[in-house]
GROMACS .gro file of C-alpha atoms in nm:
model
  111
    1MET     CA    1  10.540  25.628  25.769
    2LYS     CA    2  10.643  25.350  25.532
    3GLU     CA    3  10.756  25.602  25.269
    4TYR     CA    4  10.963  25.788  25.527
    5TYR     CA    5  11.152  25.474  25.634
    6LEU     CA    6  11.207  25.371  25.272
    7ARG     CA    7  11.348  25.716  25.191
    8VAL     CA    8  11.572  25.715  25.497
    9GLY     CA    9  11.696  25.368  25.398
   10ARG     CA   10  11.786  25.489  25.049
   11GLU     CA   11  11.959  25.797  25.189
   12LYS     CA   12  12.155  25.584  25.439
   13GLU     CA   13  12.289  25.381  25.146
   14GLU     CA   14  12.395  25.713  24.992
   15GLY     CA   15  12.585  25.810  25.307
   16VAL     CA   16  12.332  26.015  25.508
   17PRO     CA   17  12.369  25.902  25.871
   18VAL     CA   18  12.074  25.783  26.079
   19ALA     CA   19  12.031  25.919  26.432
   20TRP     CA   20  11.822  25.729  26.684
   21MET     CA   21  11.665  25.964  26.934
   22TRP     CA   22  11.389  25.995  27.191
   23THR     CA   23  11.086  26.218  27.153
   24CYS     CA   24  11.202  26.494  27.389
   25THR     CA   25  11.532  26.547  27.208
   26PRO     CA   26  11.519  26.867  26.999
   27SER     CA   27  11.493  26.740  26.641
   28GLU     CA   28  11.611  27.075  26.502
   29LEU     CA   29  11.958  27.007  26.638
   30VAL     CA   30  11.974  26.666  26.475
   31ARG     CA   31  11.834  26.787  26.143
   32GLY     CA   32  12.076  27.081  26.153
   33LEU     CA   33  12.363  26.831  26.155
   34GLY     CA   34  12.229  26.673  25.836
   35LEU     CA   35  12.115  26.350  26.000
   36ASN     CA   36  11.798  26.153  25.933
   37LEU     CA   37  11.586  26.087  26.239
   38PHE     CA   38  11.450  25.767  26.383
   39THR     CA   39  11.241  25.843  26.690
   40VAL     CA   40  11.214  25.530  26.900
   41GLU     CA   41  10.893  25.623  27.087
   42TYR     CA   42  10.702  25.703  26.767
   43HIS     CA   43  10.795  25.370  26.616
   44SER     CA   44  10.721  25.191  26.943
   45GLY     CA   45  10.382  25.363  26.966
   46PHE     CA   46  10.301  25.249  26.615
   47LEU     CA   47  10.396  24.891  26.704
   48CYS     CA   48  10.208  24.903  27.036
   49GLY     CA   49   9.887  24.951  26.841
   50ARG     CA   50   9.913  24.588  26.739
   51GLU     CA   51   9.783  24.303  26.947
   52GLY     CA   52  10.012  24.133  27.198
   53PHE     CA   53  10.221  24.427  27.308
   54HIS     CA   54  10.170  24.340  27.677
   55ARG     CA   55  10.405  24.045  27.644
   56TYR     CA   56  10.683  24.289  27.552
   57LEU     CA   57  10.619  24.484  27.872
   58GLU     CA   58  10.627  24.161  28.069
   59ALA     CA   59  10.956  24.051  27.908
   60ALA     CA   60  11.118  24.384  27.996
   61GLU     CA   61  10.989  24.368  28.353
   62GLN     CA   62  11.119  24.011  28.392
   63ALA     CA   63  11.457  24.140  28.276
   64GLY     CA   64  11.456  24.399  28.554
   65TYR     CA   65  11.288  24.707  28.406
   66PRO     CA   66  11.069  24.882  28.664
   67ARG     CA   67  10.694  24.840  28.624
   68ASP     CA   68  10.647  25.218  28.623
   69ALA     CA   69  10.907  25.286  28.351
   70CYS     CA   70  10.798  25.441  28.021
   71SER     CA   71  10.575  25.189  27.842
   72PHE     CA   72  10.691  25.283  27.493
   73GLN     CA   73  11.058  25.241  27.579
   74LYS     CA   74  10.992  24.930  27.786
   75SER     CA   75  10.791  24.763  27.508
   76TYR     CA   76  11.069  24.833  27.260
   77HIS     CA   77  11.323  24.676  27.493
   78GLY     CA   78  11.090  24.380  27.549
   79ARG     CA   79  11.063  24.323  27.173
   80SER     CA   80  11.440  24.324  27.152
   81LEU     CA   81  11.476  24.086  27.446
   82LEU     CA   82  11.236  23.841  27.278
   83GLY     CA   83  11.429  23.864  26.952
   84GLU     CA   84  11.141  24.032  26.771
   85GLN     CA   85  11.306  24.362  26.695
   86PRO     CA   86  11.126  24.515  26.398
   87MET     CA   87  11.326  24.581  26.087
   88ILE     CA   88  11.479  24.921  26.150
   89LEU     CA   89  11.794  25.083  26.027
   90PRO     CA   90  12.092  25.055  26.260
   91PRO     CA   91  12.199  25.389  26.407
   92ASP     CA   92  12.507  25.581  26.308
   93VAL     CA   93  12.467  25.802  26.612
   94LEU     CA   94  12.257  25.799  26.930
   95VAL     CA   95  12.108  26.126  27.054
   96ALA     CA   96  11.937  26.152  27.393
   97SER     CA   97  11.843  26.427  27.631
   98THR     CA   98  11.804  26.400  28.004
   99SER     CA   99  11.432  26.478  28.000
  100CYS     CA  100  11.355  26.111  28.062
  101ASP     CA  101  11.547  25.897  28.307
  102SER     CA  102  11.587  25.598  28.078
  103SER     CA  103  11.662  25.773  27.747
  104PRO     CA  104  12.044  25.768  27.737
  105ARG     CA  105  12.079  25.413  27.870
  106GLY     CA  106  11.785  25.289  27.667
  107LEU     CA  107  11.939  25.391  27.336
  108LEU     CA  108  12.266  25.220  27.423
  109LEU     CA  109  12.083  24.896  27.508
  110LEU     CA  110  11.888  24.898  27.182
  111ALA     CA  111  12.182  24.986  26.960
   0.00000   0.00000   0.00000
């Protein structure tokens, strides 16, 4: 995973745009446009494997996110609300499908 993010970072410096997307968005469409992918849930899942991720859920819930909302998305928002956003590349474009209620709005809040 580390190598992927390093490569995407180098390519972004060379002008290849980064697209933030959710898991259910067809990656073939994004890749077909020549964009590099950053899938928020995958990264969130990786980070949730670390201790203390429940406090991110609590921060998001205190900010008004429903308790039954997607845990991966909610924990990512909680990290951001606490100012602990992991070092990730800023998006050039946001891509979301309607397969998950919070996907489109969630990407806008994170960006």
